[in-house]
Coordinates of C-alpha atoms and ligand atoms in Angstrom, one line a residue:
M22 CA 17.0 -28.5 -7.3
V23 CA 14.1 -26.8 -6.6
L24 CA 12.8 -25.0 -3.5
I25 CA 9.5 -23.1 -3.7
D26 CA 9.4 -20.2 -1.1
A27 CA 5.6 -20.6 -0.4
A28 CA 5.3 -18.5 2.3
K29 CA 3.2 -16.2 0.8
G30 CA 1.6 -18.3 -2.0
C31 CA 0.2 -20.8 0.3
A32 CA -1.6 -18.3 2.2
T33 CA -5.0 -19.5 0.7
E34 CA -4.1 -22.1 -1.2
P35 CA -1.7 -25.1 -1.3
P36 CA 0.9 -25.3 -4.2
N37 CA 0.5 -27.7 -6.5
L38 CA 3.3 -29.7 -6.6
D39 CA 1.7 -32.2 -9.7
V40 CA 2.4 -29.0 -11.5
Y41 CA 4.8 -27.1 -10.1
P42 CA 7.3 -29.8 -8.9
A43 CA 9.9 -29.3 -6.2
D44 CA 12.2 -30.5 -3.9
F45 CA 11.9 -28.3 -1.1
V46 CA 8.8 -26.1 -0.3
V47 CA 9.1 -23.6 2.8
C48 CA 5.8 -22.1 4.3
S49 CA 5.1 -19.9 7.1
F50 CA 2.1 -20.6 9.6
Y51 CA 1.4 -17.1 10.2
K52 CA 0.8 -16.4 6.4
I53 CA -2.2 -19.1 6.5
F54 CA -3.9 -18.6 9.8
G55 CA -2.4 -15.3 11.5
Y56 CA -0.7 -17.2 14.1
P57 CA 1.8 -18.2 15.5
T58 CA 4.7 -15.9 14.1
G59 CA 8.2 -17.2 13.9
L60 CA 6.8 -20.8 12.9
G61 CA 7.3 -22.3 9.7
A62 CA 7.5 -25.7 7.9
L63 CA 10.4 -27.4 5.2
I64 CA 8.9 -29.8 3.5
V65 CA 11.6 -31.9 2.1
K66 CA 11.3 -34.7 -0.8
N67 CA 12.3 -38.0 0.7
E68 CA 15.2 -38.4 -2.1
A69 CA 16.6 -34.6 -1.4
A70 CA 16.7 -35.3 2.4
S71 CA 20.0 -36.9 2.5
L72 CA 21.5 -33.7 0.8
L73 CA 20.7 -31.7 4.1
N74 CA 24.0 -32.3 5.9
K75 CA 23.6 -30.2 8.7
T76 CA 26.5 -29.9 11.1
Y77 CA 24.7 -28.4 14.3
F78 CA 26.0 -30.3 17.1
S79 CA 23.6 -29.6 20.0
G80 CA 20.6 -30.6 21.9
G81 CA 18.1 -32.7 19.8
T82 CA 20.6 -33.6 16.7
V83 CA 22.9 -36.1 18.9
A84 CA 22.1 -39.7 19.1
A85 CA 25.4 -40.9 21.3
S86 CA 29.0 -38.8 22.3
I87 CA 31.8 -39.6 24.8
A88 CA 33.1 -36.9 26.4
D89 CA 36.9 -37.4 26.5
I90 CA 37.3 -39.3 23.1
D91 CA 36.2 -37.9 19.7
F92 CA 33.4 -40.0 19.1
V93 CA 29.8 -39.0 18.2
Q94 CA 26.7 -40.1 16.6
K95 CA 24.0 -37.7 15.0
R96 CA 20.4 -38.6 14.9
K97 CA 19.5 -40.3 11.8
S98 CA 15.9 -39.0 10.7
I99 CA 15.7 -35.4 8.5
E100 CA 13.5 -33.7 11.2
Q101 CA 15.9 -34.9 14.5
V102 CA 18.5 -33.5 12.6
L103 CA 17.1 -30.4 11.4
E104 CA 15.2 -29.9 14.5
D105 CA 17.6 -28.6 16.6
G106 CA 17.7 -27.3 20.4
T107 CA 14.1 -27.0 21.9
I108 CA 11.3 -26.8 19.3
S109 CA 8.8 -24.2 19.8
F110 CA 6.3 -26.7 21.1
L111 CA 3.6 -24.1 22.7
S112 CA 3.7 -22.6 19.3
I113 CA 3.4 -26.3 17.8
A114 CA 0.7 -27.1 20.1
S115 CA -1.5 -24.0 18.6
L116 CA -1.4 -25.0 15.2
Q117 CA -4.0 -27.6 15.3
H118 CA -6.9 -24.8 15.9
G119 CA -5.2 -23.0 12.8
F120 CA -5.4 -26.2 10.7
K121 CA -9.0 -26.9 12.4
I122 CA -10.3 -23.9 10.9
I123 CA -8.7 -24.2 7.5
E124 CA -10.6 -27.6 7.4
M125 CA -13.7 -26.2 8.9
L126 CA -13.9 -23.4 6.1
T127 CA -11.7 -25.9 3.4
T128 CA -9.2 -24.5 1.0
S129 CA -11.4 -24.6 -2.0
A130 CA -14.1 -22.4 -0.3
I131 CA -11.1 -20.0 1.0
A132 CA -9.5 -19.8 -2.5
L133 CA -12.9 -18.9 -3.8
H134 CA -13.9 -16.3 -1.6
T135 CA -10.2 -14.7 -1.4
S136 CA -9.8 -14.6 -5.4
S137 CA -13.3 -13.2 -6.0
L138 CA -12.4 -10.2 -3.6
A139 CA -9.5 -9.9 -5.1
T140 CA -11.0 -9.9 -8.4
Y141 CA -13.6 -7.4 -7.6
V142 CA -10.9 -4.9 -6.3
R143 CA -8.8 -5.4 -9.0
K144 CA -11.3 -4.2 -11.8
K145 CA -12.6 -1.3 -9.5
M146 CA -8.8 -0.2 -9.2
L147 CA -8.5 -0.4 -13.4
Y148 CA -11.3 1.3 -13.6
M149 CA -10.2 4.1 -11.5
K150 CA -9.8 7.3 -12.9
H151 CA -8.5 11.1 -12.4
R152 CA -10.8 14.0 -13.8
N153 CA -8.6 14.0 -16.8
K154 CA -9.5 10.2 -17.6
K155 CA -6.0 9.2 -16.7
N156 CA -5.3 5.8 -14.5
V157 CA -4.6 6.0 -10.8
C158 CA -3.8 2.4 -10.5
I159 CA -0.8 0.4 -12.3
I160 CA -1.4 -2.7 -11.5
Y161 CA 1.3 -5.6 -11.6
G162 CA 1.5 -9.2 -12.7
Q163 CA -1.7 -9.2 -14.8
E164 CA -0.7 -11.6 -17.3
A165 CA -0.2 -14.2 -14.5
S166 CA -3.9 -14.7 -14.4
K167 CA -4.1 -15.5 -17.9
V168 CA -2.2 -18.7 -17.6
A169 CA -4.9 -21.4 -17.3
D170 CA -3.9 -23.4 -14.2
L171 CA -3.2 -20.1 -12.2
K172 CA -6.2 -18.8 -10.6
T173 CA -7.0 -15.4 -9.9
S174 CA -4.2 -14.5 -6.8
P175 CA -5.7 -13.2 -3.5
T176 CA -3.0 -10.9 -3.7
I177 CA -2.7 -7.3 -5.7
T178 CA 0.2 -5.4 -6.5
F179 CA 0.3 -1.8 -7.8
N180 CA 1.7 1.7 -7.5
L181 CA -0.4 4.6 -7.9
K182 CA -0.2 7.8 -10.1
R183 CA -1.0 11.3 -10.1
E184 CA -2.9 13.0 -12.6
D185 CA 0.0 14.7 -13.9
G186 CA 1.8 11.0 -14.4
T187 CA 4.0 11.2 -11.7
W188 CA 4.1 8.4 -9.0
F189 CA 2.9 8.3 -5.4
G190 CA 5.6 6.9 -3.5
Y191 CA 5.1 3.7 -1.7
R192 CA 6.0 5.2 1.5
E193 CA 3.5 8.1 1.0
V194 CA 0.9 5.6 0.5
E195 CA 1.8 3.2 3.4
K196 CA 1.6 6.3 5.8
L197 CA -1.7 7.4 4.9
A198 CA -3.4 4.0 4.6
S199 CA -2.0 3.3 8.1
L200 CA -3.9 6.7 9.2
S201 CA -7.0 5.0 7.6
G202 CA -6.2 1.7 10.0
I203 CA -5.6 -0.4 6.6
H204 CA -2.6 -2.3 6.8
L205 CA -0.5 -3.0 3.5
R206 CA 2.7 -4.1 2.4
T207 CA 5.0 -1.9 0.4
G208 CA 8.7 -2.4 -1.1
C209 CA 9.9 -5.3 -2.7
F210 CA 8.1 -8.2 -0.6
C211 CA 11.5 -10.1 -0.5
N212 CA 11.4 -10.5 -4.3
P213 CA 14.1 -8.5 -5.8
G214 CA 13.7 -10.2 -9.1
A215 CA 10.4 -9.5 -9.5
C216 CA 10.3 -6.0 -8.4
A217 CA 12.9 -5.2 -11.0
K218 CA 11.3 -7.0 -13.8
Y219 CA 7.8 -5.0 -13.1
L220 CA 9.5 -2.1 -12.0
G221 CA 11.2 -1.9 -15.1
L222 CA 14.6 -1.2 -13.5
S223 CA 18.0 -2.4 -15.3
H224 CA 20.8 -3.4 -13.2
S225 CA 22.2 0.2 -13.8
D226 CA 18.9 1.7 -12.4
L227 CA 19.5 -0.8 -9.2
V228 CA 22.8 0.0 -8.8
S229 CA 22.7 3.7 -9.2
N230 CA 19.7 3.9 -6.9
F231 CA 21.8 2.3 -4.0
E232 CA 24.6 4.8 -4.8
A233 CA 22.2 7.5 -4.2
G234 CA 21.5 6.3 -0.8
H235 CA 18.6 3.7 -1.5
V236 CA 18.5 0.4 0.8
C237 CA 15.7 -1.9 1.7
W238 CA 13.3 0.0 3.8
D239 CA 13.9 3.3 3.7
D240 CA 11.8 6.2 2.9
N241 CA 13.3 6.9 -1.0
D242 CA 10.2 5.2 -2.5
V243 CA 10.6 6.9 -5.9
I244 CA 14.1 7.9 -7.3
K245 CA 14.7 9.9 -10.9
G246 CA 11.0 9.4 -11.4
K247 CA 10.8 5.6 -11.0
P248 CA 9.7 3.7 -7.9
T249 CA 12.1 2.0 -6.2
G250 CA 9.1 -0.6 -4.7
A251 CA 5.4 -1.2 -4.6
V252 CA 2.3 -1.8 -2.6
R253 CA 0.8 -4.8 -1.7
I254 CA -2.7 -5.8 -0.6
S255 CA -3.9 -9.7 0.1
F256 CA -7.2 -11.1 1.3
G257 CA -7.1 -14.0 3.4
Y258 CA -10.0 -16.2 4.9
I259 CA -11.0 -13.2 7.2
S260 CA -11.4 -10.4 4.6
T261 CA -14.8 -9.4 4.0
Y262 CA -16.5 -7.5 1.4
Q263 CA -16.3 -4.4 3.7
D264 CA -12.5 -4.4 4.1
A265 CA -12.6 -4.4 0.3
E266 CA -14.8 -1.4 -0.3
E267 CA -13.1 0.2 2.7
F268 CA -9.6 0.0 0.8
L269 CA -11.3 1.2 -2.3
K270 CA -12.8 4.1 -0.6
F271 CA -9.5 5.0 0.8
L272 CA -8.1 5.1 -2.5
Q273 CA -10.8 7.4 -4.1
S274 CA -10.6 9.9 -1.6
S275 CA -6.9 9.9 -1.1
F276 CA -5.5 9.8 -4.2
V277 CA -8.2 10.3 -7.5
S278 CA -8.5 13.9 -8.3
K279 CA -12.2 15.1 -8.3
P280 CA -14.0 16.8 -11.0
I281 CA -13.7 20.4 -9.9
A282 CA -17.0 22.6 -9.7
S283 CA -16.5 24.1 -13.2
S284 CA -16.0 27.6 -13.9
N285 CA -18.9 29.1 -15.3
G286 CA -16.8 31.0 -17.6
H287 CA -17.1 34.1 -14.9
T288 CA -14.3 36.2 -13.4
L289 CA -14.1 38.1 -10.6
S290 CA -11.9 41.3 -11.5
M291 CA -10.4 44.0 -9.5
N292 CA -11.1 46.6 -12.4
T293 CA -14.1 45.2 -13.7
L294 CA -16.4 45.1 -10.8
N295 CA -19.6 47.4 -10.9
L296 CA -22.3 46.8 -7.9
V297 CA -25.4 46.8 -10.0
D298 CA -28.6 47.7 -7.7
N299 CA -31.1 44.5 -8.4
Q300 CA -34.2 46.9 -8.6
S301 CA -33.1 49.9 -10.3
Q302 CA -30.4 48.0 -12.0
Q303 CA -27.9 50.8 -11.7
V304 CA -24.7 51.2 -10.9
V305 CA -24.3 51.7 -7.8
P306 CA -21.6 54.4 -6.9
D307 CA -18.9 54.9 -4.3
V308 CA -18.5 51.0 -4.1
R309 CA -15.7 49.5 -5.0
L310 CA -14.0 46.0 -4.2
K311 CA -11.0 46.8 -2.4
S312 CA -9.1 43.5 -2.4
I313 CA -10.2 39.7 -3.6
I314 CA -8.7 37.1 -1.1
I315 CA -8.9 32.8 -1.7
Y316 CA -8.8 30.6 1.1
P317 CA -8.4 27.6 -0.5
V318 CA -7.7 25.6 2.7
K319 CA -10.4 26.6 5.5
S320 CA -8.6 28.3 8.3
C321 CA -5.5 28.6 6.7
Q322 CA -3.9 31.5 5.0
G323 CA -5.4 33.0 2.0
F324 CA -3.7 34.6 -0.9
S325 CA -4.4 37.8 -2.9
V326 CA -5.1 38.2 -6.6
Q327 CA -6.1 40.5 -9.0
S328 CA -8.6 38.7 -10.6
W329 CA -10.4 35.0 -10.1
P330 CA -12.6 32.6 -11.7
L331 CA -16.0 32.3 -10.3
A332 CA -17.3 28.5 -10.0
A333 CA -20.6 27.3 -9.0
G334 CA -20.5 27.8 -5.3
G335 CA -18.7 31.3 -5.8
L336 CA -14.9 31.9 -5.9
K337 CA -13.4 28.9 -7.7
Y338 CA -11.4 26.7 -4.9
D339 CA -12.1 29.0 -2.2
R340 CA -12.9 27.0 1.0
E341 CA -12.9 23.7 -0.9
W342 CA -10.3 21.8 1.5
L343 CA -9.9 21.6 4.9
L344 CA -7.6 20.0 7.3
Q345 CA -8.2 16.7 9.1
G346 CA -6.5 15.5 12.0
S347 CA -5.2 11.9 12.3
G348 CA -8.4 10.9 14.3
G349 CA -10.5 12.3 11.2
E350 CA -11.8 15.4 13.2
I351 CA -11.6 18.7 11.6
L352 CA -9.0 21.3 12.4
T353 CA -10.3 24.7 12.4
Q354 CA -8.7 27.9 13.8
K355 CA -10.5 27.8 16.9
K356 CA -9.1 24.4 17.5
V357 CA -5.7 24.9 16.4
T358 CA -4.7 28.1 16.3
E359 CA -1.2 27.2 14.6
S360 CA -3.2 26.5 11.7
F361 CA -3.4 30.1 10.3
L362 CA 0.2 30.0 9.9
L363 CA -0.2 27.4 7.1
S364 CA -0.5 28.9 4.0
V365 CA -1.0 27.6 0.6
C366 CA 1.3 27.8 -2.3
S367 CA 0.6 28.4 -5.7
T368 CA 0.8 24.4 -6.5
L369 CA -1.5 23.7 -3.4
W370 CA 0.9 22.3 -1.4
I371 CA 0.4 22.8 2.2
T372 CA 3.6 23.3 4.0
P373 CA 4.4 25.8 7.0
Q374 CA 7.8 26.4 4.9
C375 CA 5.4 28.7 2.7
C376 CA 5.8 31.4 5.3
P377 CA 9.3 32.1 6.0
K378 CA 8.4 34.5 9.1
S379 CA 6.6 32.1 10.9
Ligands
PLP14 C1 6.6 -13.6 4.6 C2 7.5 -14.4 3.7 C3 8.7 -14.9 4.0 C4 9.2 -14.9 5.4 O1 8.2 -15.5 6.2 P1 8.6 -15.6 8.0 O2 7.9 -16.7 8.2 O3 8.0 -14.1 8.0 O4 9.9 -15.5 8.2 C5 9.7 -15.7 3.4 N1 9.4 -15.2 1.7 C6 8.0 -14.9 1.4 C7 7.7 -14.8 0.0 C8 7.2 -14.5 2.6 O5 6.0 -13.7 1.9

């Protein structure tokens, strides 16, 4: 027998049961309208109903019982057997408003809207490149869209790569997204089978990840250089083109390496510097360079070098970055005096551990 978990699948369009015949289909209403949570539906083919032999004995399921002998008659119809206890009548009452919206917009318009947004974002993501021309986004399940009867899904599942080919962990993406006010889903999406298939994780990878301490919902997003899950964004009837642009802007600014202001081929060096008078073109005596200090991150500690390449704006990387607070405000030493304790390691990771004394 076949059960389709259409909780996500029918968020924008109901599954086509002519193409995918099923005996049971489950769906979740908040995935369709956004409200109410905790309420879904089980749709049962009449012929399959007799298989659902629920033994629950309580309010709503009993037609008759006699207290002091072993006599009980269950209610007969499938919904009476399965809807035990007090049903969520307040939530159920609110469903009509959700259905009204869907009927007003029509599912075909919703599917068209969400798939055009997803197609647009998917294309932009595929073209997104680091400065070394390497791809930023690895999108999973694209081959599905080549199946003629499957329309473009409103969902994009992906992972992000750094310039050097290593992965950004999905937790890192999720945390940065939430700082930007973007809600996305990460992990394996209740679907361990697809997760292992698309991430190329073998049974022994999965077992050794578990033995290494990885469990669902934890922070172990990359183990032995391989992602343990992915990132997923979905568009619904409420999503707008601005939402799509906002998401792309977030990817661009948080994960894509930008072209560096290219060095003009000149280097400032402690022993090569002569100060030349502009007018006389004579070397000025008694003026010497005492030190060269690079401050890559504004208001943080710098580091001293013997020589350093020059770029269009001056010394390469000098004050090229700054710190932002979680609200987007720029942190300077005037505002956060501790920022001067942050130093910059050679790999340009900012970490307080870089300065052991403080
Ligand atoms: C959301 C989801 C569920 C769970 O539905 P709830 O109503 O949140 O319990 C199950 N399966 C899939 C594929 C889902 O996307």
